[in-house]
Coordinates of C-alpha atoms and ligand atoms in Angstrom, one line a residue:
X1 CA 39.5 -21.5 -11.2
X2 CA 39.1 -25.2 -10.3
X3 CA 38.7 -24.6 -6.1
X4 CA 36.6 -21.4 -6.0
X5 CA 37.3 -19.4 -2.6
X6 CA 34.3 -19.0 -0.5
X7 CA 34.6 -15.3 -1.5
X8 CA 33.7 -16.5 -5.4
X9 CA 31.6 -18.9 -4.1
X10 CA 29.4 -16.3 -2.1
X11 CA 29.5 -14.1 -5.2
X12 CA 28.3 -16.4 -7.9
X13 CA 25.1 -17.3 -5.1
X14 CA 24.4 -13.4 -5.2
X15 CA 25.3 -12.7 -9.0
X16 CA 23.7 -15.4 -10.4
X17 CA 19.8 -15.2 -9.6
X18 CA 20.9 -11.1 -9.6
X19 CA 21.3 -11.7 -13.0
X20 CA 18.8 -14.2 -13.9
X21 CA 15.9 -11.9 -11.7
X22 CA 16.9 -8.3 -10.5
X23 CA 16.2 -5.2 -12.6
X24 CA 18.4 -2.6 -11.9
X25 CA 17.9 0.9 -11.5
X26 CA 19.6 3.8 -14.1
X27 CA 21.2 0.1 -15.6
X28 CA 21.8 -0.7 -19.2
X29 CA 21.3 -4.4 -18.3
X30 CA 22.7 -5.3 -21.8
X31 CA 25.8 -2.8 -21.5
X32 CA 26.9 -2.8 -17.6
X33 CA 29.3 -4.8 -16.1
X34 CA 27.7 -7.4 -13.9
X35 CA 27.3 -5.7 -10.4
X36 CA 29.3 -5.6 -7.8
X37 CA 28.0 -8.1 -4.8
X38 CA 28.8 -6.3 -1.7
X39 CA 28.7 -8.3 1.7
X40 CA 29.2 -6.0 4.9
X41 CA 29.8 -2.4 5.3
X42 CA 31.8 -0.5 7.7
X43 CA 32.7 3.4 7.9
X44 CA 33.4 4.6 4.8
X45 CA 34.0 1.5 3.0
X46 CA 32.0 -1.2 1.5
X47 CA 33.3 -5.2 1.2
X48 CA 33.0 -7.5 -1.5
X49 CA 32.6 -10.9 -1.8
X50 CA 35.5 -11.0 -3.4
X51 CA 38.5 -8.4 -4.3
X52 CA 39.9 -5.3 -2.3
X53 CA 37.4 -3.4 -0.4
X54 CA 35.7 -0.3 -2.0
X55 CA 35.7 3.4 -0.3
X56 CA 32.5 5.3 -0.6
X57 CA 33.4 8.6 -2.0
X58 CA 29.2 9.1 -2.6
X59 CA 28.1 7.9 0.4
X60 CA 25.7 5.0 -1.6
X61 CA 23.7 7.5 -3.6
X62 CA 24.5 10.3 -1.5
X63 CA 22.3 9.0 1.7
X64 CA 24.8 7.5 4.5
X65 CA 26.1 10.7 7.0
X66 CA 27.7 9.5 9.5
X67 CA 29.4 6.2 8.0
X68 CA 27.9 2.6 7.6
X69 CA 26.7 0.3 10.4
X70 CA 27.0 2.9 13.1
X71 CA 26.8 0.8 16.1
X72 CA 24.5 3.5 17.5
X73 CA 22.1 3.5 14.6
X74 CA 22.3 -0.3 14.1
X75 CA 21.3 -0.8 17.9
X76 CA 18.5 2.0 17.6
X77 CA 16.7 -0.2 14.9
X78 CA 17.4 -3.5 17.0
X79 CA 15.6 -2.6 19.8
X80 CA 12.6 -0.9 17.9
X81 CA 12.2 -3.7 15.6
X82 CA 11.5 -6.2 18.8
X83 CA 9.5 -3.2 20.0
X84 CA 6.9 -2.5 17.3
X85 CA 8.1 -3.1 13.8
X86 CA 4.5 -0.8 11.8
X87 CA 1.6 0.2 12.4
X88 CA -1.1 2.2 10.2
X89 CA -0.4 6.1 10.7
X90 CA -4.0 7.0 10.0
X91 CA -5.7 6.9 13.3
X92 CA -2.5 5.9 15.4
X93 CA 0.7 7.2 16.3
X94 CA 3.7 5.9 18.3
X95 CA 6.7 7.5 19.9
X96 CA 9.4 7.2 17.1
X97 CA 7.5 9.5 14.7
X98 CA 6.2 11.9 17.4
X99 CA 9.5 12.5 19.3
X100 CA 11.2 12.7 15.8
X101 CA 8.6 15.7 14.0
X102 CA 9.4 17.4 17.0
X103 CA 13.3 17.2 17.0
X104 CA 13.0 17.7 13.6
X105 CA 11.0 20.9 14.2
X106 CA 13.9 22.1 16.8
X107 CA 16.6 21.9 14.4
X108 CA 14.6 22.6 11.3
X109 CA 14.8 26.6 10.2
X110 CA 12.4 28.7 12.2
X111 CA 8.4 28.7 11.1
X112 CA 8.7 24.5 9.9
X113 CA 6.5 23.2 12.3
X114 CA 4.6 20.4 11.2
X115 CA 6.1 17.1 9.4
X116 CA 4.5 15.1 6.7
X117 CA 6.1 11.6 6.7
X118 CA 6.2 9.8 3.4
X119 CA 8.8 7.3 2.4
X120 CA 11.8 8.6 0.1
X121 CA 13.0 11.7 -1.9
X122 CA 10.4 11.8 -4.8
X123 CA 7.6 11.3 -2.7
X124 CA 8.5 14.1 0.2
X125 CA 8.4 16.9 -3.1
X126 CA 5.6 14.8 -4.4
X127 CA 3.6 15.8 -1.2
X128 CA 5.3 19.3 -1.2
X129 CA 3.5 20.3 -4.2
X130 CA 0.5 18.8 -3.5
X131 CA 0.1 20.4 -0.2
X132 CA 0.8 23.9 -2.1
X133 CA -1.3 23.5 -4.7
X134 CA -4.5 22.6 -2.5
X135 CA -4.1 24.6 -0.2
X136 CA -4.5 27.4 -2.2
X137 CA -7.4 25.5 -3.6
X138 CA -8.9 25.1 0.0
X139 CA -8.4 28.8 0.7
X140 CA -10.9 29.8 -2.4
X141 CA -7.6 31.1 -3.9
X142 CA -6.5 28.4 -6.4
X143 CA -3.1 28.6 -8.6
X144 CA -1.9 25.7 -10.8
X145 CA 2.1 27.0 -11.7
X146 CA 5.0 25.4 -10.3
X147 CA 8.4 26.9 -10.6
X148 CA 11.6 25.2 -10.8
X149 CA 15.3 26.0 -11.8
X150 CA 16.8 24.7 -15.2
X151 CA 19.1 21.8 -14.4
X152 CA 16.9 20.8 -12.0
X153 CA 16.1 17.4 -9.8
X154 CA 14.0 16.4 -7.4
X155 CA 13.2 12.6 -8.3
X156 CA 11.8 10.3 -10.4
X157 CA 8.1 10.1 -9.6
X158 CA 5.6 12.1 -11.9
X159 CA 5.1 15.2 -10.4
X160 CA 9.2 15.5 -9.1
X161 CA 9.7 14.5 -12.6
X162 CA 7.6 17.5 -14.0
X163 CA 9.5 19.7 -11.4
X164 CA 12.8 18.5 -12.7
X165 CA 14.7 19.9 -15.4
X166 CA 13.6 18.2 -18.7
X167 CA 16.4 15.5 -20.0
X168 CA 17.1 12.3 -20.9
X169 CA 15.6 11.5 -17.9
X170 CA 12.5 12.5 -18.9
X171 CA 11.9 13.1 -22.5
X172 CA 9.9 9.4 -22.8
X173 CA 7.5 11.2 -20.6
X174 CA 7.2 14.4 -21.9
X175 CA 4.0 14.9 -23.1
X176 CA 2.5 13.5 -19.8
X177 CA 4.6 16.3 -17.5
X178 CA 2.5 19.3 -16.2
X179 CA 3.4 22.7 -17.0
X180 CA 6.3 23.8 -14.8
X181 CA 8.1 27.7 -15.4
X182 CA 11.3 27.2 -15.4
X183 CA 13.9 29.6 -14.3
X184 CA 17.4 30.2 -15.2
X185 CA 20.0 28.2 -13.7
X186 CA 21.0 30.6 -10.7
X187 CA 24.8 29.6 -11.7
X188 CA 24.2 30.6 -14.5
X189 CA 21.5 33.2 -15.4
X190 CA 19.5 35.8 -14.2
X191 CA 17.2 34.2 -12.0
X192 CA 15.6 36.9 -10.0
X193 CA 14.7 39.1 -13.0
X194 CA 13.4 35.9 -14.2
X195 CA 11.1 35.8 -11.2
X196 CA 10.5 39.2 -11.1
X197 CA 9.1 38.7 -15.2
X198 CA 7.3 35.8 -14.1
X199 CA 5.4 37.1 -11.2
X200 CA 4.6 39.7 -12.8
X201 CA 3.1 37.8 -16.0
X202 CA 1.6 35.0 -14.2
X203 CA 1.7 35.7 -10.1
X204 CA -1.4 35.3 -9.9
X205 CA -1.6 31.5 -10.9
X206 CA 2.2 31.1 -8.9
X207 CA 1.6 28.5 -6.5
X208 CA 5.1 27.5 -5.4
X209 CA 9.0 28.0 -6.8
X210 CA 10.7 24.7 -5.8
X211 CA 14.7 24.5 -5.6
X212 CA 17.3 22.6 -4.9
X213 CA 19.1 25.3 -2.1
X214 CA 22.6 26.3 -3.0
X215 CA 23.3 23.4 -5.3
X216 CA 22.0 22.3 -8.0
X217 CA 22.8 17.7 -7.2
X218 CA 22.2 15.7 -9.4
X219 CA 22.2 18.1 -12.4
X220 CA 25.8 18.3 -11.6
X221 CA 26.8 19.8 -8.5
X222 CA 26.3 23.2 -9.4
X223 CA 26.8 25.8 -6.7
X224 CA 24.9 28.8 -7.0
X225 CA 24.7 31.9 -4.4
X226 CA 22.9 32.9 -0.9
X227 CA 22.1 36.0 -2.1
X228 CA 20.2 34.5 -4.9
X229 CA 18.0 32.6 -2.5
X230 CA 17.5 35.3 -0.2
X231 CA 16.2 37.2 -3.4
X232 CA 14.2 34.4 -4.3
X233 CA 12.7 34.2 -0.6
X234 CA 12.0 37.8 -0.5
X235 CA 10.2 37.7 -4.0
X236 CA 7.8 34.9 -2.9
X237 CA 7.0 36.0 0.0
X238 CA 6.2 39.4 -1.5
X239 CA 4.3 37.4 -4.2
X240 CA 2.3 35.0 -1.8
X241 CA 4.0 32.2 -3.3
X242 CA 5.1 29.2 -1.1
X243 CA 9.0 28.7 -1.4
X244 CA 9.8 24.7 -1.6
X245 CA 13.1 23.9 -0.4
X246 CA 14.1 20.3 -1.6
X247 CA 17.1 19.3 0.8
X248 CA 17.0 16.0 0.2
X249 CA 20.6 15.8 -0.8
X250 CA 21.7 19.0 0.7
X251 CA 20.1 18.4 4.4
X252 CA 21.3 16.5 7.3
X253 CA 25.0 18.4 7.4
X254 CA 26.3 17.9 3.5
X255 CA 27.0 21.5 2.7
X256 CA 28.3 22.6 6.5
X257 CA 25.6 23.7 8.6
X258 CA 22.6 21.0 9.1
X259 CA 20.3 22.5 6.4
X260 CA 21.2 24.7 3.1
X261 CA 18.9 27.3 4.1
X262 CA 20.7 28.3 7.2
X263 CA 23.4 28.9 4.7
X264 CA 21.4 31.4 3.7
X265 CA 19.0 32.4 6.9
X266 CA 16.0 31.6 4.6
X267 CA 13.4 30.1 6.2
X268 CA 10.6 28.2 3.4
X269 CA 7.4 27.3 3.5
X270 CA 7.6 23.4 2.7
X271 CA 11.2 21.9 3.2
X272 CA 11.7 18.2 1.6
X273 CA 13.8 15.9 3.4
X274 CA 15.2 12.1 3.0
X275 CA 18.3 10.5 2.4
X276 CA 20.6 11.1 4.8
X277 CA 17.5 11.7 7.3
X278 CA 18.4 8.2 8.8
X279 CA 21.8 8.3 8.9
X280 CA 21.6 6.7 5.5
X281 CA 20.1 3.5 6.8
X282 CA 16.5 2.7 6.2
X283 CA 14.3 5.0 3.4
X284 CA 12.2 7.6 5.4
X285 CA 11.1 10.8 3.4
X286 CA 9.5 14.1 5.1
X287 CA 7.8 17.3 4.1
X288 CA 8.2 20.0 6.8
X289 CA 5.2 22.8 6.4
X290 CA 4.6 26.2 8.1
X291 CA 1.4 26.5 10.5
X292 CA -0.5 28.4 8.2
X293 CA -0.1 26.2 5.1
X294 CA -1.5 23.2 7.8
X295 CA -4.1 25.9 8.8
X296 CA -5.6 25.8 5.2
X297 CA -6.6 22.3 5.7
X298 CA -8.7 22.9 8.4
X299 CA -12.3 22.5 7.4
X300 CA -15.5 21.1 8.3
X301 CA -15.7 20.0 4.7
X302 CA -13.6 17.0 4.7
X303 CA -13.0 17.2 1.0
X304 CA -10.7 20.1 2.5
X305 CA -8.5 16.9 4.0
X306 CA -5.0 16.2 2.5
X307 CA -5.6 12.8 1.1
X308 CA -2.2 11.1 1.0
X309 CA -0.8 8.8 2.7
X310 CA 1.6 5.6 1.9
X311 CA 2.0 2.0 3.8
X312 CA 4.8 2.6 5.7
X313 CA 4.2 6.3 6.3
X314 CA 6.4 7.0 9.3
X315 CA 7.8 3.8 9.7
X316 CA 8.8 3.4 13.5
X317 CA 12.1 1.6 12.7
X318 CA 13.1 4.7 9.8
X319 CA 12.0 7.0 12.8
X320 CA 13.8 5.5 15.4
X321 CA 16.9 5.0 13.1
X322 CA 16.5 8.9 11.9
X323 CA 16.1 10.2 15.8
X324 CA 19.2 7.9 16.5
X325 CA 20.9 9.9 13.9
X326 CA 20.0 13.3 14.9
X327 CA 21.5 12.5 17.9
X328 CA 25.2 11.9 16.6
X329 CA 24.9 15.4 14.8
X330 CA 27.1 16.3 17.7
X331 CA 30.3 18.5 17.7
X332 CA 32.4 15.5 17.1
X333 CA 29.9 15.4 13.7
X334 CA 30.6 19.5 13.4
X335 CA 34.2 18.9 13.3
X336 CA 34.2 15.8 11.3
X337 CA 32.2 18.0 8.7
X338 CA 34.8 21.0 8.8
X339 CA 37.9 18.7 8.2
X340 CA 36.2 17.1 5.5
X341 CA 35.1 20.8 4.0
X342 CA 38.9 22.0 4.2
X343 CA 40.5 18.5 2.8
X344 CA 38.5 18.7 -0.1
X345 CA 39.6 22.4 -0.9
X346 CA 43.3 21.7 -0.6
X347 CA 42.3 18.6 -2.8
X348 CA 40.6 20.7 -5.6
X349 CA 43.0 23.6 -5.3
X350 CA 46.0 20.7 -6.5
X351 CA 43.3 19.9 -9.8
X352 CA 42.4 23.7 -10.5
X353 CA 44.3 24.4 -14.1
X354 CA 45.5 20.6 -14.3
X355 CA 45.0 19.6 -18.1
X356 CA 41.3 18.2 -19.1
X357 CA 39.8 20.0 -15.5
X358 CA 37.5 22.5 -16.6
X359 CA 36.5 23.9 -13.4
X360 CA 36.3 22.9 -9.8
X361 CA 33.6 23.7 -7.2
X362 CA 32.6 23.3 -3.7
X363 CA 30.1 23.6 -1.0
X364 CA 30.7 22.1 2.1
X365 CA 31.7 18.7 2.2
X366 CA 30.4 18.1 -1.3
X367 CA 33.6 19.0 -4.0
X368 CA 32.9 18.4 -7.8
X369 CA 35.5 18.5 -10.9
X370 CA 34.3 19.1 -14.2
X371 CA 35.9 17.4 -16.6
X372 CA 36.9 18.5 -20.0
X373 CA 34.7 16.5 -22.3
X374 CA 31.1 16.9 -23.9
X375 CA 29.2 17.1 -21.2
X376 CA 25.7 15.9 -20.6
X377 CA 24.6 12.4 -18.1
X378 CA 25.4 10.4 -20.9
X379 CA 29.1 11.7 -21.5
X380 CA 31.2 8.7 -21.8
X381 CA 34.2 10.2 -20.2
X382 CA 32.3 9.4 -16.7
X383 CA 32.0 5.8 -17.1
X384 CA 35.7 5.5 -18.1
X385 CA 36.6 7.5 -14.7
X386 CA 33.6 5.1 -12.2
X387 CA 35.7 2.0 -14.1
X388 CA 39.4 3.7 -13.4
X389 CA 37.8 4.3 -10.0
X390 CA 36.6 1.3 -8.9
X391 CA 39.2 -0.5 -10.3
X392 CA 41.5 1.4 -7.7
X393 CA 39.0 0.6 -5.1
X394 CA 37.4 3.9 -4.7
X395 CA 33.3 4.1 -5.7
X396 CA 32.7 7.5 -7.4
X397 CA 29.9 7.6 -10.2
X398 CA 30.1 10.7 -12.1
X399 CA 27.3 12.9 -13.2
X400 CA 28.6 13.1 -17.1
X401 CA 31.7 14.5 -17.4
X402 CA 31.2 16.1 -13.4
X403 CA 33.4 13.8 -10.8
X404 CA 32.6 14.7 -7.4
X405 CA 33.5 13.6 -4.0
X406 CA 30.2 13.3 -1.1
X407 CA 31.6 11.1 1.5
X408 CA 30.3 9.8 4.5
X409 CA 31.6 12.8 7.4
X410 CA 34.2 9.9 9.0
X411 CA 35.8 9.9 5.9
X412 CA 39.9 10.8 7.3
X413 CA 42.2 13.0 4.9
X414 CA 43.9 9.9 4.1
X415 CA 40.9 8.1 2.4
X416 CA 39.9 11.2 1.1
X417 CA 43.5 11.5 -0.2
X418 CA 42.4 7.8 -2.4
X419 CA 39.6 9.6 -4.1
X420 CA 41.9 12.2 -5.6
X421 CA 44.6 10.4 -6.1
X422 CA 42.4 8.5 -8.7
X423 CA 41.4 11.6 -10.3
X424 CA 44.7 12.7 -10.6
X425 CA 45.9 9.5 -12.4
X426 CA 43.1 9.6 -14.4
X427 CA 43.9 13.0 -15.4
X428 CA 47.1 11.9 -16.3
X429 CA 46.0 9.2 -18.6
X430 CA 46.0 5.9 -17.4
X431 CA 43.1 3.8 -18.1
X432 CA 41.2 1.2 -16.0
X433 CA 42.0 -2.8 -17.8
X434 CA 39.8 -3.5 -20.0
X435 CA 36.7 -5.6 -18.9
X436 CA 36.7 -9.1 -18.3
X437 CA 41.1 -8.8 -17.4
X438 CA 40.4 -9.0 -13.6
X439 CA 37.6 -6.5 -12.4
X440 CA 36.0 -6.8 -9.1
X441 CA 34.2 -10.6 -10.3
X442 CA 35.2 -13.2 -12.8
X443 CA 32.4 -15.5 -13.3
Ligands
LIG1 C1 17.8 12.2 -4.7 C2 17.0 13.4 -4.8 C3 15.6 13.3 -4.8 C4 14.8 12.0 -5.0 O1 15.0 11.2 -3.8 P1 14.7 9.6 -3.9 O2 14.8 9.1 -2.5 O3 15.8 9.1 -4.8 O4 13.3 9.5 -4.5 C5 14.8 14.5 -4.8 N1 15.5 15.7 -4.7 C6 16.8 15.8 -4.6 C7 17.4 17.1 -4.5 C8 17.6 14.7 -4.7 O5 18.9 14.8 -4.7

């Protein structure tokens, strides 16, 4: 192009030192098309420099609820960044963080009463474990096992890496992972009499069972039953075993109701919270605990203390933004979450025996196709769909051969109606250009 628009102007001033000095993350730097310089969001869509805009379908990596640059939420941070921006959390508090551990405790299912503020996904499990673990090592009592579902994920930090299901994620690692148990997928298998054998081998060294309630995320959207965490609740209890709910992906409205559990009227003992805990603007992690596992710390011996902590624990902007957000969980929110829940299961219903659809599921306003094809994260048939996709101006980023659809909950039918139209097409046969004939940047 001899007179560059500003659009390919901005672009090549993002893409070029991106290139030269950014590592990505989950990016074959040597394989991946260059990235895609986005300038301003809005609602469910995101802008490029250049080229059509882009609907979310996966709310950015499954954190932004309520849609992007909510006036409310972007006015919330505003005024608490001019108001105090940080301060050490050791020694001091302020009113973000204390206002929002106890609006958190409101809504949070009954027993959760005290919040542990940390910075992101991995690091609220992180702290989950750790606060199991010692505190039956304060009691007198200790256990070292951790329990965790096949197909597993709850982040990419040592310990949630142990806790996750063992994969290409992790095999470099492998040898450095702690002992987890792992139980049967409950979409799957037999997980109670799993539990049942396990407690009854090893109960006594059973510190916590940690899932992922109702759907199994990132190991591919796999929906598994209430009853099977009721079982699972009524087994640890029974057991003394601390039950670790990691909602990072299903909390803050995804599968209906505000949290999985209540799905399921299980209450846990340590609930792990982030993404969309701030409206999906600013990271912000939390581990909510019953009074009695905070009880256990209580010591004169201060080797008894829980020492962890991070910079920015309970940043006052991610608390003000997160507080800000809570507060648009309104019944406008409930609604919006309902029509998006009923859209995607007349959409899947028009994919269900379509050829190369191997099965469809749901849960609230997260929908998933499996596609026929080898499946595993590395599946090749997933990239092909994110480059059809985006392409078509719609972000989706399949988990191996499993499309789904998270969207923001201001997502209307119509946009929703994009996302599947691009399956469906897909399906159908066509194919995305081939790179380097006109994708979202030329450079
Ligand atoms: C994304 C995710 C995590 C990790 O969160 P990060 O903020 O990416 O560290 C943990 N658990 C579940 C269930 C998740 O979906």
């Amino acid at each position: 192009m001899s007179t560059p628009s500003d659009g390919a102007r901005t672009a090549a001033r993002i893409v070029h030192p991106d290139r030269a000095h950014v590592w990505h993350p989950y990016t074959q730097h040597w394989q991946a098309p260059a990235p895609v310089p986005i300038v301003r969001a809005e609602g469910s869509w995101l802008y490029p420099a250049t080229g059509r805009p882009i609907l979310d379908a996966i709310s950015s990596w499954w954190v932004t609820t309520h849609g992007h640059c909510r006036p409310e939420l972007v006015q919330a941070i505003a005024t608490q960044a001019g108001t105090l921006d940080q301060v050490i959390f050791a020694g001091f508090t302020h009113e973000p963080a204390a206002l929002l551990a106890e609006e958190l405790v409101q809504v949070l299912p009954a027993g959760l009463s005290r919040i542990f503020f940390s910075d992101n996904g991995s690091t609220a499990v992180e702290v989950a474990i750790k606060i199991s673990l010692q505190a039956f090592a304060n009691l007198g009592t200790p256990r070292r096992l951790v329990a965790a579902l096949e197909h597993a994920y709850h982040g990419d930090t040592f310990g949630a890496m142990a806790a996750g299901a063992r994969g290409v994620f992790t095999h470099m690692y492998e040898p450095l992972l702690f002992e987890v148990a792992r139980l049967p997928d409950p979409s799957e298998g037999a997980t109670l009499a799993a539990l049942d054998a396990l407690i009854a081998t090893r109960g006594a060294d059973l510190a916590a069972v940690i899932v992922e309630p109702l759907i199994l995320g990132a190991g591919g959207m796999r929906v598994w039953d209430e009853d099977v965490l009721r079982g699972i609740r009524l087994r640890t209890q029974a057991a003394g075993v601390h039950l670790i709910a990691d909602e990072v992906m299903t909390g803050f409205g995804r599968t209906g109701p505000l949290f999985a559990c209540e799905r399921a009227g299980v209450s846990p003992d340590l609930l792990c919270l982030s993404k969309g805990i701030t409206g999906g603007v600013l990271p912000l992690g939390a581990t909510a605990a019953t009074e009695s596992l905070f009880e256990a710390f209580r010591s004169e011996d201060r080797r008894k203390t829980f020492f962890h902590g991070h910079s920015y624990t309970a940043n006052p902007i991610a608390c003000a933004a997160a507080r800000a957000s809570l507060r648009l969980f309104d019944s406008r929110s409930v609604t919006d979450r309902r029509r998006i829940e009923q859209a995607n299961a007349r959409q899947l219903d028009t994919l269900r025996g379509v050829p190369g659809v191997r099965a469809v599921r749901q849960l609230g306003t997260v929908a998933a196709v499996e596609l026929e094809a080898p499946s595993g994260y590395l599946s090749d048939i997933g990239r092909e769909l994110a480059a059809f996709a985006i392409a078509q101006g719609v972000l989706i980023r399949p988990l191996g051969n499993v499309a789904y659809c998270l969207p923001p909950y201001c997502t209307s039918d119509d946009e929703l109606d994009r996302v599947y139209t691009v399956l469906h097409r897909f399906l159908s046969g066509e194919r995305a250009a081939p790179i380097g004939s006109g994708g979202p940047i030329d450079d």
